[in-house]
Tab-separated table of C-alpha atoms in Angstrom:
chain	number	residue	atom	x	y	z
A	1	MET	CA	52.573	-11.393	-27.261
A	2	PHE	CA	53.039	-8.623	-29.838
A	3	ARG	CA	55.758	-10.271	-31.872
A	4	PHE	CA	55.745	-7.551	-34.543
A	5	LYS	CA	57.542	-5.291	-32.071
A	6	LYS	CA	60.587	-7.579	-32.397
A	7	PHE	CA	60.764	-7.357	-36.197
A	8	GLN	CA	63.576	-5.119	-37.433
A	9	VAL	CA	61.463	-4.064	-40.412
A	10	TYR	CA	58.773	-2.831	-38.015
A	11	LYS	CA	61.301	-0.848	-35.976
A	12	ASP	CA	62.917	0.621	-39.089
A	13	SER	CA	59.530	1.420	-40.615
A	14	LYS	CA	58.591	3.380	-37.510
A	15	GLU	CA	61.809	5.383	-37.850
A	16	PHE	CA	61.046	5.976	-41.529
A	17	VAL	CA	57.541	7.177	-40.665
A	18	LYS	CA	58.924	9.510	-37.994
A	19	PHE	CA	61.420	10.898	-40.493
A	20	CYS	CA	58.649	11.526	-43.029
A	21	GLU	CA	56.527	13.196	-40.364
A	22	ASN	CA	59.446	15.459	-39.533
A	23	VAL	CA	59.781	16.454	-43.200
A	24	ILE	CA	56.058	17.219	-43.336
A	25	SER	CA	56.140	19.346	-40.203
A	26	LYS	CA	59.194	21.383	-41.263
A	27	THR	CA	58.438	22.098	-44.929
A	28	LYS	CA	55.845	23.800	-47.115
A	29	ILE	CA	54.183	20.449	-47.767
A	30	ASN	CA	52.506	20.953	-44.400
A	31	HIS	CA	50.311	23.631	-46.012
A	32	ASN	CA	48.839	21.160	-48.518
A	33	LYS	CA	46.293	19.434	-46.299
A	34	ASP	CA	45.035	16.912	-48.857
A	35	LEU	CA	48.528	15.736	-49.701
A	36	THR	CA	49.672	15.490	-46.086
A	37	VAL	CA	46.544	13.562	-45.062
A	38	GLN	CA	47.164	11.071	-47.867
A	39	ILE	CA	50.844	10.709	-46.975
A	40	ARG	CA	50.051	10.221	-43.300
A	41	ARG	CA	47.517	7.504	-44.100
A	42	ALA	CA	50.112	5.706	-46.197
A	43	MET	CA	52.715	6.155	-43.456
A	44	LEU	CA	50.433	4.539	-40.894
A	45	SER	CA	49.560	1.788	-43.346
A	46	VAL	CA	53.202	0.737	-43.545
A	47	ILE	CA	53.555	0.004	-39.841
A	48	LEU	CA	49.976	-1.048	-39.127
A	49	ASN	CA	49.962	-3.712	-41.837
A	50	ILE	CA	53.167	-5.213	-40.484
A	51	ALA	CA	51.539	-5.369	-37.064
A	52	GLU	CA	48.196	-6.676	-38.298
A	53	GLY	CA	49.807	-9.246	-40.560
A	54	SER	CA	51.883	-10.630	-37.714
A	55	GLY	CA	48.654	-11.903	-36.199
A	56	CYS	CA	47.795	-14.035	-39.232
A	57	ASP	CA	47.612	-17.799	-38.988
A	58	THR	CA	49.671	-18.505	-42.099
A	59	ASP	CA	52.790	-17.131	-43.732
A	60	LYS	CA	50.835	-16.640	-46.951
A	61	GLU	CA	48.364	-14.346	-45.190
A	62	PHE	CA	51.151	-12.478	-43.424
A	63	SER	CA	52.935	-11.991	-46.740
A	64	ARG	CA	49.824	-10.299	-48.157
A	65	PHE	CA	49.919	-7.736	-45.354
A	66	LEU	CA	53.621	-7.131	-45.960
A	67	GLU	CA	52.803	-6.535	-49.623
A	68	ILE	CA	50.266	-3.884	-48.598
A	69	SER	CA	52.976	-2.257	-46.464
A	70	LEU	CA	55.292	-2.314	-49.456
A	71	ARG	CA	52.695	-0.660	-51.665
A	72	SER	CA	52.187	2.015	-49.041
A	73	VAL	CA	55.904	2.796	-49.135
A	74	TYR	CA	55.586	3.278	-52.905
A	75	GLU	CA	52.650	5.601	-52.295
A	76	ILE	CA	54.690	7.668	-49.844
A	77	VAL	CA	57.552	8.017	-52.320
A	78	ALA	CA	55.179	9.010	-55.134
A	79	ALA	CA	53.499	11.624	-52.942
A	80	PHE	CA	56.796	13.154	-51.872
A	81	ASP	CA	58.000	13.023	-55.489
A	82	PHE	CA	54.969	15.083	-56.469
A	83	ALA	CA	55.610	17.439	-53.549
A	84	TYR	CA	59.163	17.889	-54.807
A	85	ASP	CA	57.893	18.571	-58.337
A	86	ILE	CA	55.700	21.409	-57.074
A	87	ASN	CA	58.451	22.809	-54.839
A	88	LEU	CA	56.975	21.853	-51.484
A	89	ILE	CA	60.085	19.962	-50.363
A	90	SER	CA	63.754	20.199	-51.261
A	91	GLU	CA	65.640	17.775	-53.437
A	92	LEU	CA	67.697	16.779	-50.399
A	93	SER	CA	64.576	15.908	-48.390
A	94	PHE	CA	63.140	13.923	-51.270
A	95	LYS	CA	66.379	12.006	-51.834
A	96	GLU	CA	66.595	11.147	-48.128
A	97	ILE	CA	63.022	9.861	-48.161
A	98	GLU	CA	63.673	7.900	-51.330
A	99	ASN	CA	66.841	6.306	-49.883
A	100	LYS	CA	65.159	5.380	-46.608
A	101	ALA	CA	62.135	4.026	-48.490
A	102	GLU	CA	64.395	1.881	-50.635
A	103	GLN	CA	65.827	0.261	-47.507
A	104	ILE	CA	62.362	-0.432	-46.102
A	105	CYS	CA	61.304	-1.970	-49.431
A	106	LYS	CA	64.345	-4.246	-49.390
A	107	GLN	CA	63.522	-5.368	-45.858
A	108	LEU	CA	59.857	-5.977	-46.658
A	109	ASN	CA	60.727	-7.939	-49.797
A	110	GLY	CA	63.315	-9.950	-47.899
A	111	PHE	CA	60.841	-10.725	-45.146
A	112	ARG	CA	58.252	-11.816	-47.721
A	113	ARG	CA	60.824	-14.064	-49.409
A	114	SER	CA	61.760	-15.661	-46.097
A	115	LEU	CA	58.101	-16.386	-45.366
A	116	LYS	CA	57.618	-17.891	-48.811
A	117	ASN	CA	60.713	-20.076	-48.469
A	118	LYS	CA	59.686	-21.201	-45.000
A	119	ASN	CA	56.158	-22.065	-46.188
A	120	VAL	CA	54.881	-23.230	-42.803
A	121	GLN	CA	52.311	-21.925	-40.377
A	122	LEU	CA	53.438	-19.279	-37.922
């Protein structure tokens, strides 16, 4: 019934979100409430848009939700980049987030491409 739970990109995105949450909870970024609230919203947006989009009637609609997820990943990276710039997280933490985010972006883009190439109703 909840087919999104079978998608590898959904599973990997949840792991990415958990990793980001761990960085937030163990670093000085946790003391910047506005920044952490914004990051957490973006983190949830990544996985929730995959889930919500999986309920769409068409691949085109689903692809739009995956694009929103993708944009949320960019937002997460930008927020952590800023946190790194103001010394709230280490370079190592930022690089790990950036590398994991890159993988999620590749998966989301690949999924979008496969939907576009399929071009049929789900």
